[in-house]
Coordinates of C-alpha atoms and ligand atoms in Angstrom, one line a residue:
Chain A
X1 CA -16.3 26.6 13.7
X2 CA -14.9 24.7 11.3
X3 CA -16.9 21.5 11.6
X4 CA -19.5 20.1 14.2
X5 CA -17.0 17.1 14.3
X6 CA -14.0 19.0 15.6
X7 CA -16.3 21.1 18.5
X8 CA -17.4 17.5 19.6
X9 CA -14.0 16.4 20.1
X10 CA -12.9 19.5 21.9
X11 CA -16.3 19.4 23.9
X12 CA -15.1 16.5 25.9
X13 CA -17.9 14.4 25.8
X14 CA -17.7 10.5 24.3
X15 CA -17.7 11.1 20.3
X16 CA -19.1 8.4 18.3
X17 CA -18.0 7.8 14.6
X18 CA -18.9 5.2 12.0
X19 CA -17.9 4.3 8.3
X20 CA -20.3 4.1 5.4
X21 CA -19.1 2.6 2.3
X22 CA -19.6 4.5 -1.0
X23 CA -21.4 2.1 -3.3
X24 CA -19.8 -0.4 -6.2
X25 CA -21.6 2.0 -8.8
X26 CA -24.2 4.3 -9.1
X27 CA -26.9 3.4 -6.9
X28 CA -26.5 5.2 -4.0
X29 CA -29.7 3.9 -2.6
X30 CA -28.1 1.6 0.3
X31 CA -25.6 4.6 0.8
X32 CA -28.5 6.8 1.4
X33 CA -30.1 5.0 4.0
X34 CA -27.4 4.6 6.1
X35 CA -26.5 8.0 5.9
X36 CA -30.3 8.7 6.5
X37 CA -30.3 6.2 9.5
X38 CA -27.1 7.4 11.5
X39 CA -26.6 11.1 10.7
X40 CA -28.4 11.9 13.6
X41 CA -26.9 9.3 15.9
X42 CA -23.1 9.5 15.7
X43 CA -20.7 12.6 15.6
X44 CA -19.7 11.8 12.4
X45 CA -19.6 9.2 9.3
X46 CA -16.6 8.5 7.3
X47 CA -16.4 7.8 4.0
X48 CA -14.1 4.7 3.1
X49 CA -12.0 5.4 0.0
X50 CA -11.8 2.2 -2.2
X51 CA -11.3 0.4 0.7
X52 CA -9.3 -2.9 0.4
X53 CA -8.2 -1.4 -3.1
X54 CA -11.8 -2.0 -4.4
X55 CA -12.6 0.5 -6.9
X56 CA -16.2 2.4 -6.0
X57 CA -18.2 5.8 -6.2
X58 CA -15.3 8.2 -4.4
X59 CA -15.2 9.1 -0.9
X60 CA -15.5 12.6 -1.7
X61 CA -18.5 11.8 -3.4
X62 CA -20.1 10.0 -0.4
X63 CA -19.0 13.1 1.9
X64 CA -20.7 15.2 -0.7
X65 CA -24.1 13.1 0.1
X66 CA -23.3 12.9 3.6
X67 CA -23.6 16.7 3.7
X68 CA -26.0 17.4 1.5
X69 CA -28.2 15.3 3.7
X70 CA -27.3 17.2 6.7
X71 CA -24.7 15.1 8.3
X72 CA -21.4 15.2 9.5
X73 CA -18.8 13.6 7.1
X74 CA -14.8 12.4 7.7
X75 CA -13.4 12.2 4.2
X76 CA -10.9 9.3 4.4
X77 CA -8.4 9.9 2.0
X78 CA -5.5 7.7 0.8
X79 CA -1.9 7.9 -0.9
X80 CA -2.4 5.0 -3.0
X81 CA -4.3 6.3 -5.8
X82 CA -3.3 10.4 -6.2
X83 CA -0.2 12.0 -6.5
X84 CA 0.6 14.9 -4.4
X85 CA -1.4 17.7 -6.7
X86 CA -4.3 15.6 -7.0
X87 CA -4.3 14.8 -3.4
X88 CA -3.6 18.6 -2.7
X89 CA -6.4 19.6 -5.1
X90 CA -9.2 17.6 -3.5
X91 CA -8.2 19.0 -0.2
X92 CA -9.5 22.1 -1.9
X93 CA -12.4 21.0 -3.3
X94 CA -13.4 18.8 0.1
X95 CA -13.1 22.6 2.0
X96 CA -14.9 23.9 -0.8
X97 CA -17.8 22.1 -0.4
X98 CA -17.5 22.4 3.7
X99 CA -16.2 19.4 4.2
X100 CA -13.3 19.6 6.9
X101 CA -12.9 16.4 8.3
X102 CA -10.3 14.2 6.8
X103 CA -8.5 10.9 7.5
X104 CA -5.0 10.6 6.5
X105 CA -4.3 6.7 5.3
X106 CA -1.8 5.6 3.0
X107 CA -4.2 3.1 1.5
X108 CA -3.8 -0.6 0.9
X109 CA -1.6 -2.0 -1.7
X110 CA -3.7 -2.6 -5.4
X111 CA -2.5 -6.0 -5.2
X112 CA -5.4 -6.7 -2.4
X113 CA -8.0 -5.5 -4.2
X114 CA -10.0 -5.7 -7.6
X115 CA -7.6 -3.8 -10.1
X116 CA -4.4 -6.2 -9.4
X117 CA -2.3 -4.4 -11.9
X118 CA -2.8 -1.0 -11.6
X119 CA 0.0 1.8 -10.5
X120 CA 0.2 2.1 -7.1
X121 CA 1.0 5.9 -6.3
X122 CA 2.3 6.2 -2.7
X123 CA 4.1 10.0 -3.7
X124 CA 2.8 11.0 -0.2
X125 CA 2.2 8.3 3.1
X126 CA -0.1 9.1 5.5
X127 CA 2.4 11.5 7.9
X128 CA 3.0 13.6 4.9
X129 CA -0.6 14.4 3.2
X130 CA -1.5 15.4 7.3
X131 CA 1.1 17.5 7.0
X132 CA -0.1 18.7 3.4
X133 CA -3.4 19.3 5.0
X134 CA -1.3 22.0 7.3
X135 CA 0.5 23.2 5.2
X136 CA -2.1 24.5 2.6
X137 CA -4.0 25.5 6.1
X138 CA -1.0 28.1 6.1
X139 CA -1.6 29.5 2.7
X140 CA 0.9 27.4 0.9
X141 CA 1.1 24.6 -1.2
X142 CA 3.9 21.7 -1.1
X143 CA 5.3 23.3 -4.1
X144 CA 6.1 26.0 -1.5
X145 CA 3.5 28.6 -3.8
X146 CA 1.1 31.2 -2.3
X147 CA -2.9 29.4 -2.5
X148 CA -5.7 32.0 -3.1
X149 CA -8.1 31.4 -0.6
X150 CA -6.7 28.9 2.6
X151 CA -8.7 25.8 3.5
X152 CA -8.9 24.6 7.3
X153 CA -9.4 21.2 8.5
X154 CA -9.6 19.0 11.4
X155 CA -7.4 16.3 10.0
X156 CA -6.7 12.7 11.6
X157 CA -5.3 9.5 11.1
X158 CA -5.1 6.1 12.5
X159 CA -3.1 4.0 14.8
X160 CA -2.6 -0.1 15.6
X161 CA -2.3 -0.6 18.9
X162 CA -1.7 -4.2 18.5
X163 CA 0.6 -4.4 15.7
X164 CA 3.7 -6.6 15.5
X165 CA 6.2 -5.2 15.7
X166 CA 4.8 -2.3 18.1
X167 CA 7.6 0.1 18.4
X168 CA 7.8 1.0 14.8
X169 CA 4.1 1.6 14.4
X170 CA 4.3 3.3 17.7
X171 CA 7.1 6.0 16.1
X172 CA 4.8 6.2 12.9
X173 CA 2.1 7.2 15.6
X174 CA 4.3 9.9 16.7
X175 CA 5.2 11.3 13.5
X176 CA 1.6 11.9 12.2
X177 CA 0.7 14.0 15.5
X178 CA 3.9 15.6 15.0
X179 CA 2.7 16.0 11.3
X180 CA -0.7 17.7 12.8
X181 CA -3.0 14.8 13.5
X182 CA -5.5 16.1 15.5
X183 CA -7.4 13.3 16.6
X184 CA -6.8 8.9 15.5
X185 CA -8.9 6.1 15.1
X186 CA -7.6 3.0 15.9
X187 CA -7.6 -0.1 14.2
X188 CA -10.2 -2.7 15.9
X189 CA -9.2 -3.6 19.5
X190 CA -10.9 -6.8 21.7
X191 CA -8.4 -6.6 23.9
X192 CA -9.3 -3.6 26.7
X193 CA -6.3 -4.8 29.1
X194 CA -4.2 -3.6 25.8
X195 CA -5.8 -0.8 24.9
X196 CA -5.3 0.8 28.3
X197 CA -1.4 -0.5 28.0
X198 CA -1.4 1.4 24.2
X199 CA -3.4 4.5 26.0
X200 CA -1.4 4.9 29.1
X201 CA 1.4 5.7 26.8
X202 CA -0.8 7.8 24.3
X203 CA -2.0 9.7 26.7
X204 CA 1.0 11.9 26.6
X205 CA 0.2 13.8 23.6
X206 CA -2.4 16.3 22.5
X207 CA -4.5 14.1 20.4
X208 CA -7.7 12.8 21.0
X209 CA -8.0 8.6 20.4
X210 CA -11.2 6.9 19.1
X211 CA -10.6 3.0 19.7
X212 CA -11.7 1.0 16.7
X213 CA -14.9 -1.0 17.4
X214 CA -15.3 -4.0 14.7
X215 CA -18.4 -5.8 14.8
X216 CA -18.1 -9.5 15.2
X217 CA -21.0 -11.3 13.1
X218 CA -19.9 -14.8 13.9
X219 CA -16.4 -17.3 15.0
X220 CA -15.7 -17.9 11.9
X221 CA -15.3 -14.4 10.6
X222 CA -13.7 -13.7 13.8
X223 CA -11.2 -16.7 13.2
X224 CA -10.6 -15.0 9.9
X225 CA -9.9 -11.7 11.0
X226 CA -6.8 -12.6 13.5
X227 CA -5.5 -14.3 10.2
X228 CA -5.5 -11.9 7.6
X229 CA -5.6 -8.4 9.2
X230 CA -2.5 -6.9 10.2
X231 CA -3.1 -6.0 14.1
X232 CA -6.5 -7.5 14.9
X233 CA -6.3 -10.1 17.4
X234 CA -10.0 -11.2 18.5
X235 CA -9.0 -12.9 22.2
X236 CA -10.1 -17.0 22.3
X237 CA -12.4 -16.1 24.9
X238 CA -14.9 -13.5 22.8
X239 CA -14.3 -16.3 19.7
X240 CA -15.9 -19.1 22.0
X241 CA -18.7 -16.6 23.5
X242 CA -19.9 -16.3 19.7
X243 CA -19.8 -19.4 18.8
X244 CA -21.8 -20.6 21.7
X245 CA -24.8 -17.7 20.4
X246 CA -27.8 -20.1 19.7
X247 CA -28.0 -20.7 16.7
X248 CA -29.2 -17.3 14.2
X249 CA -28.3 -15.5 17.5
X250 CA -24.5 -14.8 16.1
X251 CA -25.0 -11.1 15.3
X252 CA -27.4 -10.7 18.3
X253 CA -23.7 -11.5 20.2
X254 CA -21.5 -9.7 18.3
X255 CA -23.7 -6.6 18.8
X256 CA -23.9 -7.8 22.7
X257 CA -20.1 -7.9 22.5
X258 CA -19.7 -4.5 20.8
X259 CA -21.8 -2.5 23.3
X260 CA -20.0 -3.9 26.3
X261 CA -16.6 -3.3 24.9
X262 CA -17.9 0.8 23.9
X263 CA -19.7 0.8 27.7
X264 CA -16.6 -0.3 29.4
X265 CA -14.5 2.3 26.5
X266 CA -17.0 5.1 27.9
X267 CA -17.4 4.3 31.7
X268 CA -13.8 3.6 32.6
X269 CA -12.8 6.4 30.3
X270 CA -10.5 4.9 28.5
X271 CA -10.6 6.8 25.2
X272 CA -11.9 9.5 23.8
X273 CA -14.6 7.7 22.2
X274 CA -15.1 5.1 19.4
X275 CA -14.9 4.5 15.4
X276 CA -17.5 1.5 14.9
X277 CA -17.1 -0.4 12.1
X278 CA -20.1 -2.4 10.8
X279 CA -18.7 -3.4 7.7
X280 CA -21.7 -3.6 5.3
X281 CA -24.2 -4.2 8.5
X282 CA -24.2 -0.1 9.1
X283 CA -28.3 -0.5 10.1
X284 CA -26.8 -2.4 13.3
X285 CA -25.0 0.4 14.8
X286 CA -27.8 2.4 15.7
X287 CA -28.8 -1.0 18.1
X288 CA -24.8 -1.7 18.9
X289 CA -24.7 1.8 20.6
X290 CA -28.1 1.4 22.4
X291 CA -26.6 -1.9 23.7
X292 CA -23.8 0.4 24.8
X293 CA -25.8 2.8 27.0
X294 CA -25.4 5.4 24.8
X295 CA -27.7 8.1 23.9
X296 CA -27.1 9.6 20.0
X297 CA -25.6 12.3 19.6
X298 CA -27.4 15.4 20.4
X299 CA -25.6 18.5 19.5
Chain B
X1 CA 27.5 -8.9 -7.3
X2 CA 24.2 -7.9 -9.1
X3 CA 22.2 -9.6 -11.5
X4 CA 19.5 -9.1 -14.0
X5 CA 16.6 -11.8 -13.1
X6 CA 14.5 -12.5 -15.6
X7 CA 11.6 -15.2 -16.0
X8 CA 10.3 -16.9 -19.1
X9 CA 7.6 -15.6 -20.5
X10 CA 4.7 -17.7 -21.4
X11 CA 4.8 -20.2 -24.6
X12 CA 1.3 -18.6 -25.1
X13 CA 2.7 -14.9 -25.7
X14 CA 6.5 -16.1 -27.4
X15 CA 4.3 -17.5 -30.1
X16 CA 1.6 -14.8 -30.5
X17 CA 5.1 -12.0 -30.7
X18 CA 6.3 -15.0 -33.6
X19 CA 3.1 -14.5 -35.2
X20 CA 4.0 -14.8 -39.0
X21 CA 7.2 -15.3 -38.2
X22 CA 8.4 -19.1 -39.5
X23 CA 12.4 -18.5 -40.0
X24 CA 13.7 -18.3 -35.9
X25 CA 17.4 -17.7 -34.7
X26 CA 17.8 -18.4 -31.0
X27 CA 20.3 -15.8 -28.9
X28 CA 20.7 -16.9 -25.2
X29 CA 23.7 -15.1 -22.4
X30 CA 26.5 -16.8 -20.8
X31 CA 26.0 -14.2 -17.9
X32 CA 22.9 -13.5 -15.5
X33 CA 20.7 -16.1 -17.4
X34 CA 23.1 -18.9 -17.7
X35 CA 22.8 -18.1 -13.3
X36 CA 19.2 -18.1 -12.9
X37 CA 18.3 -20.8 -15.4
X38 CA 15.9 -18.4 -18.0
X39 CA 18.6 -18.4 -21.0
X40 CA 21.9 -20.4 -20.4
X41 CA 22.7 -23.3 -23.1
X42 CA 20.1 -26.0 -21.8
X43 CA 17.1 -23.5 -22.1
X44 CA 18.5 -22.2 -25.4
X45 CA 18.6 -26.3 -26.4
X46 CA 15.2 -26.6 -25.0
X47 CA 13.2 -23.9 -26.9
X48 CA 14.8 -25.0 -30.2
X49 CA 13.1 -28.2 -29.5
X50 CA 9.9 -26.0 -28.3
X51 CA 9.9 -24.4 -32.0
X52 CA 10.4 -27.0 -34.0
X53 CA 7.8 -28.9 -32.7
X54 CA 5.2 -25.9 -33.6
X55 CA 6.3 -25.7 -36.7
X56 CA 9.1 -23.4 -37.1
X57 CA 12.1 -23.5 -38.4
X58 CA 15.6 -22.4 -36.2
X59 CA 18.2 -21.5 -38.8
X60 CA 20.5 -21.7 -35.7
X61 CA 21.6 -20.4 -32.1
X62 CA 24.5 -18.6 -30.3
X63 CA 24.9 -18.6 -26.4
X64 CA 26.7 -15.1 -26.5
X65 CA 29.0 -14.5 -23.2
X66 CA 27.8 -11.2 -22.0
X67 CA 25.1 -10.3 -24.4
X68 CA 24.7 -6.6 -23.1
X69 CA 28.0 -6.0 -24.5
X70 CA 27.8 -5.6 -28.2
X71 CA 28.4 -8.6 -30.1
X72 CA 32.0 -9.3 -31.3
X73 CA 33.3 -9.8 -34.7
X74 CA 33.9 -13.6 -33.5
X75 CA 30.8 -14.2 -33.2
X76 CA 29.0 -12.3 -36.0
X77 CA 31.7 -13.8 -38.7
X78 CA 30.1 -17.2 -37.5
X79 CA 26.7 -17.1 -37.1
X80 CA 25.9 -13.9 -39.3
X81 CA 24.8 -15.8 -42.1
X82 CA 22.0 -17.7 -39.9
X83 CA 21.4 -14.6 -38.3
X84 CA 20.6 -13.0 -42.3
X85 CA 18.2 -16.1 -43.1
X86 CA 15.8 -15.5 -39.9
X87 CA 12.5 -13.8 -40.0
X88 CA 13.0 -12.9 -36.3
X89 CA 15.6 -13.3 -33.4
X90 CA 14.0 -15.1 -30.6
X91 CA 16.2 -13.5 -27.4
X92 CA 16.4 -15.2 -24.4
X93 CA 18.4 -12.3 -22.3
X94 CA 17.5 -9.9 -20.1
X95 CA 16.0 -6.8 -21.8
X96 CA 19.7 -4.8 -22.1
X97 CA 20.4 -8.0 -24.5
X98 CA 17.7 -7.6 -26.3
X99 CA 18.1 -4.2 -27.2
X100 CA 21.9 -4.1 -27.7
X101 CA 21.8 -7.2 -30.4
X102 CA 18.9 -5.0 -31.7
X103 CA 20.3 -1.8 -31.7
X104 CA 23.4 -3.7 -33.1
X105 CA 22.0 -6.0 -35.7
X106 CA 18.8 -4.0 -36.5
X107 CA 17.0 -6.8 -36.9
X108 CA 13.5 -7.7 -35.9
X109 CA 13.9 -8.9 -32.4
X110 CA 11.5 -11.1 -30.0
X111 CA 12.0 -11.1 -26.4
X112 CA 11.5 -14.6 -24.7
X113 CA 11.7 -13.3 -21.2
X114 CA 10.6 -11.0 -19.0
X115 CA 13.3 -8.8 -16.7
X116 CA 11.5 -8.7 -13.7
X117 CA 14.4 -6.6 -11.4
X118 CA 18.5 -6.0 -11.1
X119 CA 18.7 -8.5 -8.2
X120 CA 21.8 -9.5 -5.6
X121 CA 22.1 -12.9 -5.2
X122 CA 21.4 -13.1 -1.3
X123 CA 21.9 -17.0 -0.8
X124 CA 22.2 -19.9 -3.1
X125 CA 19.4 -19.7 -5.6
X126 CA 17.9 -16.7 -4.3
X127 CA 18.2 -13.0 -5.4
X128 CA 16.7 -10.1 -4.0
X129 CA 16.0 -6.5 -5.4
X130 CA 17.5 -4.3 -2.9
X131 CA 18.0 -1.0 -5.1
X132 CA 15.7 0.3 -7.8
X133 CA 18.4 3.4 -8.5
X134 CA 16.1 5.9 -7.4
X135 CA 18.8 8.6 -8.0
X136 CA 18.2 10.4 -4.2
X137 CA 19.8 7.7 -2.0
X138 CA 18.1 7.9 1.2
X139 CA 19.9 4.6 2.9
X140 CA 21.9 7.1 5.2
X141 CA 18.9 7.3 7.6
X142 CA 17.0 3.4 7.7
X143 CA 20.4 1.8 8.2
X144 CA 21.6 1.1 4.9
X145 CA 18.3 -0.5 4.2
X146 CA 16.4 0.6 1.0
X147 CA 12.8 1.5 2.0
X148 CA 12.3 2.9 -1.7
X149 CA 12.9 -0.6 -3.0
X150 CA 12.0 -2.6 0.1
X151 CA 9.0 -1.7 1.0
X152 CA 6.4 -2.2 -1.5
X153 CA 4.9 1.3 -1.1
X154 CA 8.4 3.2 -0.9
X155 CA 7.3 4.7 2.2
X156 CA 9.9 6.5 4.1
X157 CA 8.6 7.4 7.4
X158 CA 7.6 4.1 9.1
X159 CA 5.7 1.0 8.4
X160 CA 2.0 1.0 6.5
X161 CA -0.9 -0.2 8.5
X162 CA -0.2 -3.6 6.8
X163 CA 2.8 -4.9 8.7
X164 CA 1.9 -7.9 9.7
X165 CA 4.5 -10.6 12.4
X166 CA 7.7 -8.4 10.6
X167 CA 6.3 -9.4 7.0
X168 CA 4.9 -7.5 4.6
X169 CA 1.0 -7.3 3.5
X170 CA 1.3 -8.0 0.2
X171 CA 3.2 -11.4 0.7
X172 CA 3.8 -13.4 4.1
X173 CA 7.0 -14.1 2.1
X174 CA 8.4 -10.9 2.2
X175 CA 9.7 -8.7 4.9
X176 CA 8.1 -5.5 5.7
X177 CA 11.2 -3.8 5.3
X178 CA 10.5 -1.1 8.3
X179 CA 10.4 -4.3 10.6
X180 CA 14.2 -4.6 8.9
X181 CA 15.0 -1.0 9.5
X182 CA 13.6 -0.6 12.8
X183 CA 15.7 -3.8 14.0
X184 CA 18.7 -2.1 12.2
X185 CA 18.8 1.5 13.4
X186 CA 17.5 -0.2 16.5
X187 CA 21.0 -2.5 16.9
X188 CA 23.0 0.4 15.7
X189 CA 21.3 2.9 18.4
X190 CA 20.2 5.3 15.7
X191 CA 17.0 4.9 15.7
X192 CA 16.1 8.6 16.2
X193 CA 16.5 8.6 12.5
X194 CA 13.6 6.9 12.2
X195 CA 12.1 9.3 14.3
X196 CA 12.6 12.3 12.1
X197 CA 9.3 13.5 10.2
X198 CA 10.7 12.8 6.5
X199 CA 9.0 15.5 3.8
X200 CA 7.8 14.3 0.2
X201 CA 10.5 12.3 -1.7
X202 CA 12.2 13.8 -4.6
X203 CA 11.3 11.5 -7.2
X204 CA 13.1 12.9 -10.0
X205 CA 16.5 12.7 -8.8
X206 CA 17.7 11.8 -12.7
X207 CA 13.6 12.0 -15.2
X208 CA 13.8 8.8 -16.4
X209 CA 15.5 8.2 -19.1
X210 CA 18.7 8.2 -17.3
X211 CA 22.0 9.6 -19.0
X212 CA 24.8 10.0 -17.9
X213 CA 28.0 11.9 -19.2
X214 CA 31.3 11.7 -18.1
X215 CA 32.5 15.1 -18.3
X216 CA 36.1 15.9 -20.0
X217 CA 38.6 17.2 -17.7
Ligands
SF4_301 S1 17.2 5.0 -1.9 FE1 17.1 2.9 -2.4 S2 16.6 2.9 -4.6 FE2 17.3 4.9 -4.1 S3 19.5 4.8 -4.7 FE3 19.3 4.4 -2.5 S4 19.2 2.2 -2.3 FE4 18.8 2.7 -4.5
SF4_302 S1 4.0 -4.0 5.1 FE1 6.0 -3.0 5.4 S2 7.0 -3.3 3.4 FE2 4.9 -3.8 3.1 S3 4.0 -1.9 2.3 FE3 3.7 -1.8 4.5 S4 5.5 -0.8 5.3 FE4 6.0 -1.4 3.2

């Protein structure tokens, strides 16, 4: 077995993930308690690495708490920040320390984030470090040298069903399960009709597909969201139904929202099961999946 | 034909570089900077004006024709005499300039403007990096398109999560240039190309620096 995470995907049931955020600093107090609250609810947590480009406590660090705390941990890891021996190196260390689970990103560009001027990296995109993860799987490293000791992993990436232009993103797709992605999160979907249009065509290959569950905490953030993320179209329909929540009822709606979207996911069958995304609200999730008819995840 | 585009730098940072410095000769290019406005004879006229009202003094000022040739005996029989009697030469060229009048002259130089890419003019006014000589050409398989240079993370195997309405993420501005390649290969019925798993780039197709040396035959 190499991880608790890959034996749920190939079990067959409805896998739930979530992301915790490794803290700006030190305290891993906050960190803690999520961890604490949802190890034992969800198949597994990952570990965003400076996401948005904001510099933090590494992802590797947070997957090191993750499993010293008895849970199961997805190390995200992205191009933007390592070249291909560092990236290569923490592979090691991540199998090391049993952790297993990785997800492949290039990363954002520095320019979004809080270090504006530093060297972007990008010697490896997200096809090519899965395909590192394979390759030193085999023994090797990229160099093409012999490794002492072979690490195994189940390694993923992600996927935007609604981006635009499709087709390229949709050859990308192909590339990183042709690279070895295993299974793919996607980025957030509202739209179901489109998922099922994306999944009717993914269903050809041998990967399993989380869809991407944002939580909506209110119109306005909604409004924001289908301006400034690539891919992430929240329907007028779902933007009205929050911002008709009473008032202080906003999250009580978007958490409403998120468990019929994951019920309808589950009962229709329409993925393999979900990445939520709480972004900072992680104590919700627990509450977004019992509004989702689902049980946590016994194993 | 491509161009060196350059951009003033600020008055803030020219005067903190002439620190000390009082005695100023001015050196601007009848080339790529005359084009784009950074160091032709107006601007060369106009930071005289800039200096002397801080203070400084310009012992004089040459708009050179090409100033990453070396300078010719023309115009260092007229203006070497200023050129001995300044503290500094304040350079408004692209950075090749600057370093062939200094390599020339050995003289303490002062750049006054940033190089900021070799650009091809692409419409009136506008100039576009479209080649960062990368020394492993990969153009053969996006189309002729440069994804090195063009995309802002010199992916080669598809678009970034970022693409966002055929633009790019860092700037709304900008094309993501695998929405340019895609439409490309796509018009040209190549895009299997784009299909092909691409492994890690060679990045040191020539270390940097480059050199280059024609061999005798
Ligand atoms: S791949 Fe791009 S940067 Fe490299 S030589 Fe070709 S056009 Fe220039
Ligand atoms: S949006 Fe396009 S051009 Fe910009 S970094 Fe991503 S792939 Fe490259």
């Amino acid at each position: 077995m190499i991880s608790s995470f890959r034996n749920a995907l190939d079990s067959g049931k409805f896998v739930v993930t979530c992301e915790v955020a490794p803290p700006k600093g030190l305290n891993l107090e906050q960190t803690g308690h999520h961890i604490d609250l949802l190890k034992d609810k969800v198949d597994a947590m990952n570990l965003t690495d400076h996401q948005s480009s904001v510099m933090r406590f590494p992802s590797i660090g947070g997957a090191l708490l993750v499993k010293e705390m008895g849970g199961e941990p997805i190390l995200q890891m992205t191009c933007r920040d390592r070249n291909r021996l560092a990236l290569q190196a923490d592979l090691l260390f991540a199998a090391s320390r049993g952790i297993n689970n990785v997800l492949c990103l290039t990363g954002d560009s520095v320019m979004l984030g809080d270090h504006k001027t530093a060297k972007g990296v990008f010697d490896l995109d997200s096809s090519q470090l899965v395909a590192a993860a394979r390759t030193l799987e085999k023994g090797r490293d990229l160099g093409g040298n012999d490794l002492d000791g072979a690490p195994s992993f189940c390694a993923g990436a992600i996927v935007t069903p609604e981006a635009n232009p499709l087709e390229p993103q949709l050859i990308k797709f192909e590339k990183k399960i042709e690279a070895g992605a295993e299974f793919i999160q996607t980025q957030a979907v509202y739209d179901l009709e489109k998922l099922k249009d994306f999944m009717d065509y993914a269903r050809q290959f041998k990967v399993k597909i989380l869809a991407g569950i944002i939580l909506l905490t209110s119109a306005p953030m909604a409004r924001f969201m289908n301006k400034n993320i690539a891919g992430v179209n929240v329907p007028q329909p779902l933007i009205d139904e929050i911002a008709g929540a009473p008032k202080g009822g906003a999250i009580a709606k978007g958490i409403e929202i998120a468990g019929r979207m994951i019920n309808q996911i589950h009962s229709e069958n329409i993925c393999d099961g979900v990445h939520i995304m709480a972004i900072g609200k992680e104590e919700l999730v627990p509450e977004i999946m019992a509004s989702a008819g689902l049980t946590p995840a016994a194993s | 034909m491509i161009r060196s585009i350059t951009k003033l730098k600020s008055e803030e940072e020219i005067f903190r570089l002439l620190e000390g410095l009082n005695r100023i000769f001015i050196i601007g290019c009848g080339t790529c900077v005359t084009l784009t406005r950074t160091g032709g004879a107006p601007e060369v006229a106009a930071m005289k004006d800039t200096l002397l009202e801080s203070g400084k003094l310009v012992t004089g000022r040459v708009v050179v024709p090409v100033a990453c040739d070396n300078l010719t005996s023309e115009i260092l029989a007229e203006e070497l005499g200023r050129i001995e009697q300044a503290d500094a030469l304040l350079i408004m060229t692209c950075a090749f300039g600057v370093q062939t009048v200094s390599s020339q002259l050995k003289r303490m130089v002062v750049p006054a403007l940033d190089t900021l890419f070799i650009g091809k003019e692409s419409g009136s006014g506008q100039f576009n990096e479209i080649c960062t000589q990368c020394g492993t050409c990969v153009i053969g398989e996006t189309g002729g398109i440069c994804p090195v240079t063009v995309c802002h993370k010199g992916l080669i195997n598809g678009p970034c999560g970022g693409t966002n309405q055929g633009r790019c993420e860092i700037d709304s501005n900008k094309d993501c240039a695998w929405t340019l390649i895609y439409n490309r290969l796509k018009e040209l019925g190549r895009l299997d190309s784009m299909r092909k798993l691409q492994g890690p780039r060679n990045f040191l197709g020539e270390p940097t620096p480059g050199k280059y040396e024609m061999s005798e035959s």
